[in-house]
Amino acid sequence: MKKLTTLILSLLFVSMNFAQSNSISYKFSVEGCGEIPELEIFRGIMFEGDNIVFEPYTFPQGNPESQFFYDLMVGGSLGFPVNSLNENINIHIILNGLCDLDLNNLPSDEDILKLLYLDIIVTGENTGAYDPNEYYFLANNQEAYLKLPADKIIPFLNFLGYSVEDFTPFYLNAQSQVDLNGISKIVEPSFISIYLQHFSTIGVGFKVETVVDPDTTDNSDSTTTAIAENSSNIPTEYNLSQNYPNPFNPTTTISYTIPEAGFTKLSIYNSLGEVVQSLVNENQSAGRYNVNFNANNLSSGLYFYTISSGNFAQTNKMILMK
């Protein structure tokens, strides 16, 4: 009889705790750009202790940036620990920052180059709706987590010229300023995990010593049509200009200068670091050069072009939008 009573009390305790578990109704969307409306990717409901897993999704044509950056999240998750909420909530997660994204000129604040944002808009069953920049704190000093696949994020950071140590999560406060309080990052073998004490607008970017990119220069010769220069007009320094137009579909022009004759290579790489096309692979005289690149056989996304000549090497980014 005593054992039966103990069993009944144990089951009652478990049942009460489960019944008290708060629910999270969620929806994940990607911002709309121009004539492209906001796109809902998935929705569902879960409870404390569960997580949202970012599953593969194929975007319609016209969303190359959305496809690329969402793919970086696939395999990751957003989770809530047990006892992290005091009420049932509804959250609308929106991937933002894609419409005006310029990887060569990222906005900056407090020595952080800001890349993209997740707006997590919360509506509490008891507390009502929260603005995207209004903090919704979790209960009992708990932290939610956002796990991003390390095998996707780290190569992407490396191609942009940053390390995982530079990768920085932050909040945007009500004044749209960077707030580093209540958010942290842990690099794990399989994931880069971001821990969150509250929800609002969460940004990711790069911590830098200065917001000026020393490799970014104003090149007034980017539209020159000359292939080589006479001795009185030979360039005095190496330079690889930003391709134009960018984004492009499907052709763009890449301009560069070399001040000394030498063996020159100009190659196109995809986001995995694979060479997709070799544009130049020969000895060249000092001068200014234009190379037309046709990406008709490539899919939309982020690409990199690298030049090497003598002891000079430089890599720039470009976006193909079909």
JSON list of C-alpha atoms in Angstrom, two decimals, residues 97-238:
[
{"chain": "A", "resi": 97, "resn": "GLY", "atom": "CA", "xyz": [18.97, 42.71, -43.11]},
{"chain": "A", "resi": 98, "resn": "LEU", "atom": "CA", "xyz": [19.01, 41.04, -46.51]},
{"chain": "A", "resi": 99, "resn": "CYS", "atom": "CA", "xyz": [17.43, 43.78, -48.61]},
{"chain": "A", "resi": 100, "resn": "ASP", "atom": "CA", "xyz": [20.25, 46.30, -48.33]},
{"chain": "A", "resi": 101, "resn": "LEU", "atom": "CA", "xyz": [23.05, 43.85, -47.57]},
{"chain": "A", "resi": 102, "resn": "ASP", "atom": "CA", "xyz": [26.44, 45.00, -48.88]},
{"chain": "A", "resi": 103, "resn": "LEU", "atom": "CA", "xyz": [29.16, 42.64, -47.69]},
{"chain": "A", "resi": 104, "resn": "ASN", "atom": "CA", "xyz": [31.81, 45.13, -48.75]},
{"chain": "A", "resi": 105, "resn": "ASN", "atom": "CA", "xyz": [30.38, 48.01, -46.73]},
{"chain": "A", "resi": 106, "resn": "LEU", "atom": "CA", "xyz": [28.66, 46.69, -43.61]},
{"chain": "A", "resi": 107, "resn": "PRO", "atom": "CA", "xyz": [27.14, 49.22, -41.18]},
{"chain": "A", "resi": 108, "resn": "SER", "atom": "CA", "xyz": [29.07, 49.62, -37.94]},
{"chain": "A", "resi": 109, "resn": "ASP", "atom": "CA", "xyz": [28.43, 50.50, -34.32]},
{"chain": "A", "resi": 110, "resn": "GLU", "atom": "CA", "xyz": [30.85, 50.35, -31.39]},
{"chain": "A", "resi": 111, "resn": "ASP", "atom": "CA", "xyz": [33.53, 48.64, -33.52]},
{"chain": "A", "resi": 112, "resn": "ILE", "atom": "CA", "xyz": [31.11, 45.93, -34.64]},
{"chain": "A", "resi": 113, "resn": "LEU", "atom": "CA", "xyz": [30.33, 45.41, -38.31]},
{"chain": "A", "resi": 114, "resn": "LYS", "atom": "CA", "xyz": [26.66, 44.41, -38.39]},
{"chain": "A", "resi": 115, "resn": "LEU", "atom": "CA", "xyz": [25.69, 41.62, -40.79]},
{"chain": "A", "resi": 116, "resn": "LEU", "atom": "CA", "xyz": [22.16, 40.29, -40.23]},
{"chain": "A", "resi": 117, "resn": "TYR", "atom": "CA", "xyz": [19.37, 40.29, -37.66]},
{"chain": "A", "resi": 118, "resn": "LEU", "atom": "CA", "xyz": [16.74, 38.02, -36.19]},
{"chain": "A", "resi": 119, "resn": "ASP", "atom": "CA", "xyz": [13.74, 39.98, -34.99]},
{"chain": "A", "resi": 120, "resn": "ILE", "atom": "CA", "xyz": [12.05, 37.88, -32.31]},
{"chain": "A", "resi": 121, "resn": "ILE", "atom": "CA", "xyz": [8.68, 39.51, -31.71]},
{"chain": "A", "resi": 122, "resn": "VAL", "atom": "CA", "xyz": [7.02, 38.18, -28.55]},
{"chain": "A", "resi": 123, "resn": "THR", "atom": "CA", "xyz": [3.36, 38.29, -27.54]},
{"chain": "A", "resi": 124, "resn": "GLY", "atom": "CA", "xyz": [2.75, 37.01, -24.01]},
{"chain": "A", "resi": 125, "resn": "GLU", "atom": "CA", "xyz": [-0.56, 35.43, -23.01]},
{"chain": "A", "resi": 126, "resn": "ASN", "atom": "CA", "xyz": [-0.66, 37.65, -19.92]},
{"chain": "A", "resi": 127, "resn": "THR", "atom": "CA", "xyz": [1.77, 40.49, -20.71]},
{"chain": "A", "resi": 128, "resn": "GLY", "atom": "CA", "xyz": [0.71, 41.28, -24.27]},
{"chain": "A", "resi": 129, "resn": "ALA", "atom": "CA", "xyz": [2.72, 42.31, -27.32]},
{"chain": "A", "resi": 130, "resn": "TYR", "atom": "CA", "xyz": [6.34, 43.46, -27.24]},
{"chain": "A", "resi": 131, "resn": "ASP", "atom": "CA", "xyz": [8.07, 45.72, -29.75]},
{"chain": "A", "resi": 132, "resn": "PRO", "atom": "CA", "xyz": [10.98, 44.06, -31.67]},
{"chain": "A", "resi": 133, "resn": "ASN", "atom": "CA", "xyz": [13.48, 46.21, -29.73]},
{"chain": "A", "resi": 134, "resn": "GLU", "atom": "CA", "xyz": [11.67, 45.81, -26.39]},
{"chain": "A", "resi": 135, "resn": "TYR", "atom": "CA", "xyz": [13.29, 43.16, -24.22]},
{"chain": "A", "resi": 136, "resn": "TYR", "atom": "CA", "xyz": [11.25, 40.12, -23.16]},
{"chain": "A", "resi": 137, "resn": "PHE", "atom": "CA", "xyz": [13.23, 38.50, -20.34]},
{"chain": "A", "resi": 138, "resn": "LEU", "atom": "CA", "xyz": [13.15, 34.78, -19.66]},
{"chain": "A", "resi": 139, "resn": "ALA", "atom": "CA", "xyz": [12.17, 33.57, -16.20]},
{"chain": "A", "resi": 140, "resn": "ASN", "atom": "CA", "xyz": [14.29, 32.11, -13.39]},
{"chain": "A", "resi": 141, "resn": "ASN", "atom": "CA", "xyz": [17.60, 33.40, -14.83]},
{"chain": "A", "resi": 142, "resn": "GLN", "atom": "CA", "xyz": [17.28, 30.91, -17.66]},
{"chain": "A", "resi": 143, "resn": "GLU", "atom": "CA", "xyz": [18.82, 31.39, -21.10]},
{"chain": "A", "resi": 144, "resn": "ALA", "atom": "CA", "xyz": [17.46, 30.34, -24.46]},
{"chain": "A", "resi": 145, "resn": "TYR", "atom": "CA", "xyz": [19.94, 29.17, -27.05]},
{"chain": "A", "resi": 146, "resn": "LEU", "atom": "CA", "xyz": [20.48, 29.61, -30.78]},
{"chain": "A", "resi": 147, "resn": "LYS", "atom": "CA", "xyz": [22.77, 26.94, -32.20]},
{"chain": "A", "resi": 148, "resn": "LEU", "atom": "CA", "xyz": [24.36, 27.53, -35.62]},
{"chain": "A", "resi": 149, "resn": "PRO", "atom": "CA", "xyz": [26.20, 24.72, -37.49]},
{"chain": "A", "resi": 150, "resn": "ALA", "atom": "CA", "xyz": [29.93, 25.27, -37.08]},
{"chain": "A", "resi": 151, "resn": "ASP", "atom": "CA", "xyz": [30.77, 23.41, -40.31]},
{"chain": "A", "resi": 152, "resn": "LYS", "atom": "CA", "xyz": [28.82, 26.04, -42.26]},
{"chain": "A", "resi": 153, "resn": "ILE", "atom": "CA", "xyz": [29.42, 29.22, -40.29]},
{"chain": "A", "resi": 154, "resn": "ILE", "atom": "CA", "xyz": [33.19, 28.93, -39.81]},
{"chain": "A", "resi": 155, "resn": "PRO", "atom": "CA", "xyz": [34.05, 28.47, -43.55]},
{"chain": "A", "resi": 156, "resn": "PHE", "atom": "CA", "xyz": [31.78, 31.41, -44.35]},
{"chain": "A", "resi": 157, "resn": "LEU", "atom": "CA", "xyz": [33.58, 33.57, -41.77]},
{"chain": "A", "resi": 158, "resn": "ASN", "atom": "CA", "xyz": [36.96, 32.54, -43.12]},
{"chain": "A", "resi": 159, "resn": "PHE", "atom": "CA", "xyz": [36.04, 33.50, -46.67]},
{"chain": "A", "resi": 160, "resn": "LEU", "atom": "CA", "xyz": [34.93, 36.90, -45.44]},
{"chain": "A", "resi": 161, "resn": "GLY", "atom": "CA", "xyz": [38.31, 37.29, -43.78]},
{"chain": "A", "resi": 162, "resn": "TYR", "atom": "CA", "xyz": [37.12, 36.84, -40.18]},
{"chain": "A", "resi": 163, "resn": "SER", "atom": "CA", "xyz": [37.70, 34.20, -37.53]},
{"chain": "A", "resi": 164, "resn": "VAL", "atom": "CA", "xyz": [35.17, 32.61, -35.21]},
{"chain": "A", "resi": 165, "resn": "GLU", "atom": "CA", "xyz": [36.63, 34.81, -32.47]},
{"chain": "A", "resi": 166, "resn": "ASP", "atom": "CA", "xyz": [35.55, 37.89, -34.45]},
{"chain": "A", "resi": 167, "resn": "PHE", "atom": "CA", "xyz": [31.99, 36.56, -34.80]},
{"chain": "A", "resi": 168, "resn": "THR", "atom": "CA", "xyz": [29.89, 38.59, -32.36]},
{"chain": "A", "resi": 169, "resn": "PRO", "atom": "CA", "xyz": [26.21, 38.33, -31.38]},
{"chain": "A", "resi": 170, "resn": "PHE", "atom": "CA", "xyz": [24.47, 41.40, -29.98]},
{"chain": "A", "resi": 171, "resn": "TYR", "atom": "CA", "xyz": [21.10, 42.93, -29.23]},
{"chain": "A", "resi": 172, "resn": "LEU", "atom": "CA", "xyz": [19.70, 46.09, -30.75]},
{"chain": "A", "resi": 173, "resn": "ASN", "atom": "CA", "xyz": [18.13, 48.22, -28.02]},
{"chain": "A", "resi": 174, "resn": "ALA", "atom": "CA", "xyz": [15.21, 50.65, -28.31]},
{"chain": "A", "resi": 175, "resn": "GLN", "atom": "CA", "xyz": [17.60, 53.26, -29.78]},
{"chain": "A", "resi": 176, "resn": "SER", "atom": "CA", "xyz": [18.84, 50.72, -32.38]},
{"chain": "A", "resi": 177, "resn": "GLN", "atom": "CA", "xyz": [22.24, 50.67, -30.65]},
{"chain": "A", "resi": 178, "resn": "VAL", "atom": "CA", "xyz": [24.41, 47.63, -30.02]},
{"chain": "A", "resi": 179, "resn": "ASP", "atom": "CA", "xyz": [23.88, 46.03, -26.59]},
{"chain": "A", "resi": 180, "resn": "LEU", "atom": "CA", "xyz": [26.27, 43.25, -25.56]},
{"chain": "A", "resi": 181, "resn": "ASN", "atom": "CA", "xyz": [24.67, 42.60, -22.15]},
{"chain": "A", "resi": 182, "resn": "GLY", "atom": "CA", "xyz": [22.71, 39.40, -21.62]},
{"chain": "A", "resi": 183, "resn": "ILE", "atom": "CA", "xyz": [24.05, 37.65, -24.71]},
{"chain": "A", "resi": 184, "resn": "SER", "atom": "CA", "xyz": [27.05, 35.33, -25.05]},
{"chain": "A", "resi": 185, "resn": "LYS", "atom": "CA", "xyz": [28.71, 32.96, -27.50]},
{"chain": "A", "resi": 186, "resn": "ILE", "atom": "CA", "xyz": [30.25, 29.53, -26.94]},
{"chain": "A", "resi": 187, "resn": "VAL", "atom": "CA", "xyz": [32.14, 27.70, -29.70]},
{"chain": "A", "resi": 188, "resn": "GLU", "atom": "CA", "xyz": [31.42, 23.97, -29.50]},
{"chain": "A", "resi": 189, "resn": "PRO", "atom": "CA", "xyz": [32.68, 21.15, -31.75]},
{"chain": "A", "resi": 190, "resn": "SER", "atom": "CA", "xyz": [29.52, 21.04, -33.86]},
{"chain": "A", "resi": 191, "resn": "PHE", "atom": "CA", "xyz": [27.85, 24.37, -33.15]},
{"chain": "A", "resi": 192, "resn": "ILE", "atom": "CA", "xyz": [28.44, 28.02, -32.46]},
{"chain": "A", "resi": 193, "resn": "SER", "atom": "CA", "xyz": [25.95, 28.54, -29.65]},
{"chain": "A", "resi": 194, "resn": "ILE", "atom": "CA", "xyz": [24.47, 31.93, -28.76]},
{"chain": "A", "resi": 195, "resn": "TYR", "atom": "CA", "xyz": [22.85, 32.16, -25.32]},
{"chain": "A", "resi": 196, "resn": "LEU", "atom": "CA", "xyz": [20.10, 34.71, -24.76]},
{"chain": "A", "resi": 197, "resn": "GLN", "atom": "CA", "xyz": [18.72, 36.12, -21.50]},
{"chain": "A", "resi": 198, "resn": "HIS", "atom": "CA", "xyz": [15.90, 37.85, -23.34]},
{"chain": "A", "resi": 199, "resn": "PHE", "atom": "CA", "xyz": [14.31, 38.20, -26.76]},
{"chain": "A", "resi": 200, "resn": "SER", "atom": "CA", "xyz": [14.22, 41.28, -28.97]},
{"chain": "A", "resi": 201, "resn": "THR", "atom": "CA", "xyz": [16.25, 42.02, -32.11]},
{"chain": "A", "resi": 202, "resn": "ILE", "atom": "CA", "xyz": [19.33, 39.80, -32.17]},
{"chain": "A", "resi": 203, "resn": "GLY", "atom": "CA", "xyz": [22.16, 40.74, -34.50]},
{"chain": "A", "resi": 204, "resn": "VAL", "atom": "CA", "xyz": [25.32, 38.97, -35.63]},
{"chain": "A", "resi": 205, "resn": "GLY", "atom": "CA", "xyz": [28.41, 40.68, -36.94]},
{"chain": "A", "resi": 206, "resn": "PHE", "atom": "CA", "xyz": [32.15, 41.00, -36.58]},
{"chain": "A", "resi": 207, "resn": "LYS", "atom": "CA", "xyz": [34.20, 42.59, -33.83]},
{"chain": "A", "resi": 208, "resn": "VAL", "atom": "CA", "xyz": [36.98, 44.73, -35.33]},
{"chain": "A", "resi": 209, "resn": "GLU", "atom": "CA", "xyz": [39.60, 47.08, -33.97]},
{"chain": "A", "resi": 210, "resn": "THR", "atom": "CA", "xyz": [38.54, 49.72, -36.44]},
{"chain": "A", "resi": 211, "resn": "VAL", "atom": "CA", "xyz": [35.49, 50.04, -38.66]},
{"chain": "A", "resi": 212, "resn": "VAL", "atom": "CA", "xyz": [37.62, 51.06, -41.64]},
{"chain": "A", "resi": 213, "resn": "ASP", "atom": "CA", "xyz": [38.47, 48.23, -44.00]},
{"chain": "A", "resi": 214, "resn": "PRO", "atom": "CA", "xyz": [42.09, 48.81, -45.12]},
{"chain": "A", "resi": 215, "resn": "ASP", "atom": "CA", "xyz": [41.51, 46.78, -48.29]},
{"chain": "A", "resi": 216, "resn": "THR", "atom": "CA", "xyz": [38.60, 48.93, -49.43]},
{"chain": "A", "resi": 217, "resn": "THR", "atom": "CA", "xyz": [39.76, 51.77, -51.64]},
{"chain": "A", "resi": 218, "resn": "ASP", "atom": "CA", "xyz": [38.08, 54.19, -53.98]},
{"chain": "A", "resi": 219, "resn": "ASN", "atom": "CA", "xyz": [39.11, 53.15, -57.47]},
{"chain": "A", "resi": 220, "resn": "SER", "atom": "CA", "xyz": [38.22, 55.69, -60.12]},
{"chain": "A", "resi": 221, "resn": "ASP", "atom": "CA", "xyz": [39.62, 53.38, -62.81]},
{"chain": "A", "resi": 222, "resn": "SER", "atom": "CA", "xyz": [37.04, 50.65, -62.26]},
{"chain": "A", "resi": 223, "resn": "THR", "atom": "CA", "xyz": [35.29, 51.49, -65.54]},
{"chain": "A", "resi": 224, "resn": "THR", "atom": "CA", "xyz": [38.39, 51.91, -67.72]},
{"chain": "A", "resi": 225, "resn": "THR", "atom": "CA", "xyz": [38.36, 50.00, -70.98]},
{"chain": "A", "resi": 226, "resn": "ALA", "atom": "CA", "xyz": [42.09, 50.04, -71.62]},
{"chain": "A", "resi": 227, "resn": "ILE", "atom": "CA", "xyz": [43.81, 46.66, -71.50]},
{"chain": "A", "resi": 228, "resn": "ALA", "atom": "CA", "xyz": [47.33, 47.97, -71.08]},
{"chain": "A", "resi": 229, "resn": "GLU", "atom": "CA", "xyz": [48.92, 51.37, -70.55]},
{"chain": "A", "resi": 230, "resn": "ASN", "atom": "CA", "xyz": [51.89, 53.12, -72.07]},
{"chain": "A", "resi": 231, "resn": "SER", "atom": "CA", "xyz": [54.90, 53.77, -69.88]},
{"chain": "A", "resi": 232, "resn": "SER", "atom": "CA", "xyz": [53.66, 57.23, -68.86]},
{"chain": "A", "resi": 233, "resn": "ASN", "atom": "CA", "xyz": [50.37, 55.90, -67.50]},
{"chain": "A", "resi": 234, "resn": "ILE", "atom": "CA", "xyz": [51.31, 52.62, -65.86]},
{"chain": "A", "resi": 235, "resn": "PRO", "atom": "CA", "xyz": [49.56, 52.16, -62.49]},
{"chain": "A", "resi": 236, "resn": "THR", "atom": "CA", "xyz": [51.72, 52.53, -59.40]},
{"chain": "A", "resi": 237, "resn": "GLU", "atom": "CA", "xyz": [50.02, 49.93, -57.22]},
{"chain": "A", "resi": 238, "resn": "TYR", "atom": "CA", "xyz": [48.13, 46.65, -57.31]}
]
